[in-house]
């Protein structure tokens, strides 16, 4: 099914609408202006957006898949882009999520931290260094990563014993729990640990 101006729906059971949009993949959907949905069950929306991977969703303007391909576990699954015309190299993805759950963005995430957003503000207590020294940095690979890329981080259950504030527990429909760790927020305790360590060094130097 194709509707609009110069639209094409060449994939089986595909749907295209708008202006010069093309649904190539089987069961794909392309809408907007000059969009292309190439993977099967892919969906692209906006202006000059391109979805090359299977089951990918791409939206915005002037963006395209940048990770992997149909047979790569790191293939792009979702992307939001705001590139600038007209060259191919100007395509940029503001946010991108791969099939293994890797989240990418062009700039660091920003979290609301203004004082007016907070209440019950209490300075972090002492003995933070002692707890930080109990953290267990590990090297690991993800089970769903076919390329088995080495990664470095923490085990959420171990961090939860020391700092439960940084761990979020998600429960699925079968009641199975999965723990997620907020690495960015851990900067606060590392900063406090450095301050405590600096005080100890200064005391030793003054003896």
Short mmCIF file of C-alpha atoms in Angstrom, two decimals:
data_model
loop_
_atom_site.label_atom_id
_atom_site.label_comp_id
_atom_site.label_asym_id
_atom_site.label_seq_id
_atom_site.Cartn_x
_atom_site.Cartn_y
_atom_site.Cartn_z
CA UNK A 1 0.00 0.00 0.00
CA UNK A 2 1.50 3.33 -1.10
CA UNK A 3 -0.15 6.71 -0.86
CA UNK A 4 1.04 10.25 -1.44
CA UNK A 5 3.53 11.60 -3.96
CA UNK A 6 6.23 9.37 -5.50
CA UNK A 7 5.91 6.84 -2.66
CA UNK A 8 6.80 3.15 -3.08
CA UNK A 9 5.91 0.02 -1.15
CA UNK A 10 8.04 -2.70 -2.72
CA UNK A 11 8.27 -5.06 0.27
CA UNK A 12 5.58 -7.69 0.87
CA UNK A 13 2.80 -6.34 3.12
CA UNK A 14 4.58 -2.98 3.33
CA UNK A 15 3.08 0.49 3.68
CA UNK A 16 4.43 3.83 2.49
CA UNK A 17 2.92 7.30 2.74
CA UNK A 18 3.96 10.92 2.31
CA UNK A 19 6.41 12.27 -0.25
CA UNK A 20 9.07 10.08 -1.91
CA UNK A 21 9.04 7.55 0.93
CA UNK A 22 9.98 3.94 0.25
CA UNK A 23 9.02 0.82 2.22
CA UNK A 24 11.44 -1.83 1.00
CA UNK A 25 11.50 -4.43 3.76
CA UNK A 26 8.81 -7.03 4.26
CA UNK A 27 6.06 -5.68 6.56
CA UNK A 28 7.91 -2.34 6.76
CA UNK A 29 6.41 1.12 7.12
CA UNK A 30 7.84 4.38 5.78
CA UNK A 31 6.16 7.73 6.32
CA UNK A 32 7.07 11.38 5.92
CA UNK A 33 9.44 12.88 3.38
CA UNK A 34 12.07 10.80 1.56
CA UNK A 35 12.21 8.13 4.25
CA UNK A 36 13.40 4.56 3.70
CA UNK A 37 12.45 1.44 5.68
CA UNK A 38 14.80 -1.26 4.40
CA UNK A 39 14.72 -3.95 7.12
CA UNK A 40 11.78 -6.29 7.57
CA UNK A 41 9.28 -5.02 10.14
CA UNK A 42 11.21 -1.72 10.23
CA UNK A 43 9.55 1.67 10.63
CA UNK A 44 10.85 5.08 9.71
CA UNK A 45 9.17 8.43 10.21
CA UNK A 46 10.18 12.04 9.63
CA UNK A 47 12.32 13.59 6.93
CA UNK A 48 15.23 11.79 5.20
CA UNK A 49 15.36 9.09 7.90
CA UNK A 50 16.61 5.59 7.08
CA UNK A 51 16.11 2.27 8.87
CA UNK A 52 18.39 -0.47 7.55
CA UNK A 53 18.15 -3.08 10.30
CA UNK A 54 15.35 -5.56 10.93
CA UNK A 55 12.69 -4.39 13.42
CA UNK A 56 14.36 -0.97 13.68
CA UNK A 57 12.48 2.26 14.36
CA UNK A 58 14.07 5.49 13.11
CA UNK A 59 12.57 8.95 13.44
CA UNK A 60 13.52 12.60 13.24
CA UNK A 61 15.33 14.18 10.31
CA UNK A 62 18.45 13.19 8.37
CA UNK A 63 19.45 10.16 10.42
CA UNK A 64 20.16 6.52 9.63
CA UNK A 65 21.38 3.27 11.21
CA UNK A 66 24.98 3.56 12.39
CA UNK A 67 25.52 0.27 14.25
CA UNK A 68 25.78 -3.21 12.82
CA UNK A 69 23.57 -4.84 10.22
CA UNK A 70 20.80 -7.42 10.10
CA UNK A 71 23.10 -10.17 11.37
CA UNK A 72 24.94 -8.20 14.06
CA UNK A 73 23.81 -8.34 17.70
CA UNK A 74 24.86 -4.68 18.04
CA UNK A 75 22.58 -3.53 15.23
CA UNK A 76 20.59 -0.35 15.78
CA UNK A 77 17.09 -1.02 17.11
CA UNK A 78 15.93 2.56 17.75
CA UNK A 79 17.31 5.92 16.69
CA UNK A 80 16.29 9.56 16.91
CA UNK A 81 18.30 11.87 14.70
CA UNK A 82 18.54 15.55 13.89
CA UNK A 83 21.14 15.86 11.15
CA UNK A 84 21.43 18.66 8.64
CA UNK A 85 21.03 18.42 4.85
CA UNK A 86 22.18 17.83 2.24
CA UNK A 87 25.24 15.54 2.48
CA UNK A 88 25.17 11.90 3.61
CA UNK A 89 27.95 12.59 6.13
CA UNK A 90 25.80 15.16 7.93
CA UNK A 91 23.41 12.49 9.19
CA UNK A 92 23.55 12.35 12.99
CA UNK A 93 21.74 10.27 15.58
CA UNK A 94 20.95 12.11 18.79
CA UNK A 95 19.93 8.91 20.59
CA UNK A 96 20.55 5.33 19.53
CA UNK A 97 19.75 1.97 21.14
CA UNK A 98 21.25 -1.29 19.84
CA UNK A 99 19.76 -4.78 20.02
CA UNK A 100 21.96 -5.60 23.02
CA UNK A 101 20.60 -2.62 24.95
CA UNK A 102 23.59 -0.31 24.44
CA UNK A 103 22.40 3.30 24.68
CA UNK A 104 24.33 5.94 22.75
CA UNK A 105 23.98 9.72 22.53
CA UNK A 106 26.10 12.53 21.14
CA UNK A 107 26.39 14.33 24.49
CA UNK A 108 26.31 13.20 28.12
CA UNK A 109 22.94 12.66 29.78
CA UNK A 110 21.87 15.56 31.94
CA UNK A 111 19.90 14.96 35.14
CA UNK A 112 17.92 17.65 36.92
CA UNK A 113 20.08 18.67 39.92
CA UNK A 114 18.90 22.18 40.78
CA UNK A 115 18.43 22.82 44.50
CA UNK A 116 14.80 23.84 43.90
CA UNK A 117 14.05 20.28 42.74
CA UNK A 118 15.27 18.69 45.99
CA UNK A 119 14.27 18.39 49.61
CA UNK A 120 15.58 16.62 52.71
CA UNK A 121 19.15 17.54 51.71
CA UNK A 122 21.66 15.95 54.12
CA UNK A 123 25.47 15.91 53.76
CA UNK A 124 26.93 12.49 53.02
CA UNK A 125 28.23 10.90 56.21
CA UNK A 126 31.80 9.92 56.96
CA UNK A 127 33.29 6.45 56.49
CA UNK A 128 32.39 6.57 52.79
CA UNK A 129 35.96 5.58 51.89
CA UNK A 130 35.62 2.39 53.90
CA UNK A 131 32.51 1.38 51.97
CA UNK A 132 33.96 2.39 48.59
CA UNK A 133 36.97 0.14 49.24
CA UNK A 134 34.53 -2.78 49.53
CA UNK A 135 33.23 -2.26 46.00
CA UNK A 136 34.33 -5.03 43.65
CA UNK A 137 35.17 -3.85 40.09
CA UNK A 138 34.96 -6.80 37.67
CA UNK A 139 35.56 -7.61 34.03
CA UNK A 140 32.74 -9.47 32.23
CA UNK A 141 30.87 -10.16 28.99
CA UNK A 142 27.12 -9.94 28.38
CA UNK A 143 25.27 -13.19 27.69
CA UNK A 144 23.31 -11.66 24.79
CA UNK A 145 26.39 -10.13 23.16
CA UNK A 146 27.37 -12.48 20.33
CA UNK A 147 30.71 -10.70 19.95
CA UNK A 148 31.50 -11.23 23.67
CA UNK A 149 33.12 -7.83 24.06
CA UNK A 150 34.97 -7.38 27.37
CA UNK A 151 33.33 -4.86 29.70
CA UNK A 152 34.25 -3.42 33.10
CA UNK A 153 31.82 -2.55 35.87
CA UNK A 154 30.11 -3.81 39.03
CA UNK A 155 27.62 -6.52 39.94
CA UNK A 156 24.37 -4.81 40.96
CA UNK A 157 23.67 -7.24 43.82
CA UNK A 158 27.07 -6.46 45.38
CA UNK A 159 26.57 -2.71 45.08
CA UNK A 160 23.07 -3.05 46.54
CA UNK A 161 24.54 -4.39 49.80
CA UNK A 162 26.53 -1.17 50.22
CA UNK A 163 24.51 1.44 48.34
CA UNK A 164 20.94 0.31 47.57
CA UNK A 165 20.15 3.88 46.44
CA UNK A 166 21.97 3.24 43.16
CA UNK A 167 20.13 0.02 42.26
CA UNK A 168 16.74 -0.26 40.57
CA UNK A 169 14.92 -3.61 40.67
CA UNK A 170 12.64 -4.47 37.74
CA UNK A 171 10.15 -7.37 37.98
CA UNK A 172 8.81 -8.99 34.80
CA UNK A 173 5.43 -10.68 34.27
CA UNK A 174 6.83 -14.00 35.55
CA UNK A 175 8.04 -12.39 38.76
CA UNK A 176 11.73 -12.59 37.85
CA UNK A 177 13.85 -9.73 39.17
CA UNK A 178 16.55 -7.93 37.19
CA UNK A 179 18.74 -5.27 38.78
CA UNK A 180 19.97 -2.13 37.05
CA UNK A 181 22.78 0.10 38.27
CA UNK A 182 23.01 3.89 37.91
CA UNK A 183 26.74 4.35 37.33
CA UNK A 184 26.55 8.12 36.82
CA UNK A 185 25.16 8.76 40.31
CA UNK A 186 28.05 6.87 41.91
CA UNK A 187 30.30 9.86 41.20
CA UNK A 188 28.99 11.38 44.46
CA UNK A 189 30.35 8.64 46.71
CA UNK A 190 33.65 8.51 44.81
CA UNK A 191 34.02 12.26 45.33
CA UNK A 192 33.33 11.85 49.05
CA UNK A 193 35.84 8.99 49.29
CA UNK A 194 38.54 11.14 47.66
CA UNK A 195 37.83 13.94 50.14
CA UNK A 196 38.21 11.55 53.08
CA UNK A 197 41.41 10.09 51.63
CA UNK A 198 42.82 13.59 51.10
CA UNK A 199 42.18 14.45 54.76
CA UNK A 200 44.03 11.33 55.87
CA UNK A 201 47.00 12.17 53.66
CA UNK A 202 47.08 15.73 55.00
CA UNK A 203 47.04 14.46 58.61
CA UNK A 204 49.97 12.16 57.87
CA UNK A 205 51.91 14.95 56.18
CA UNK A 206 51.36 17.28 59.17
CA UNK A 207 52.76 14.77 61.69
#
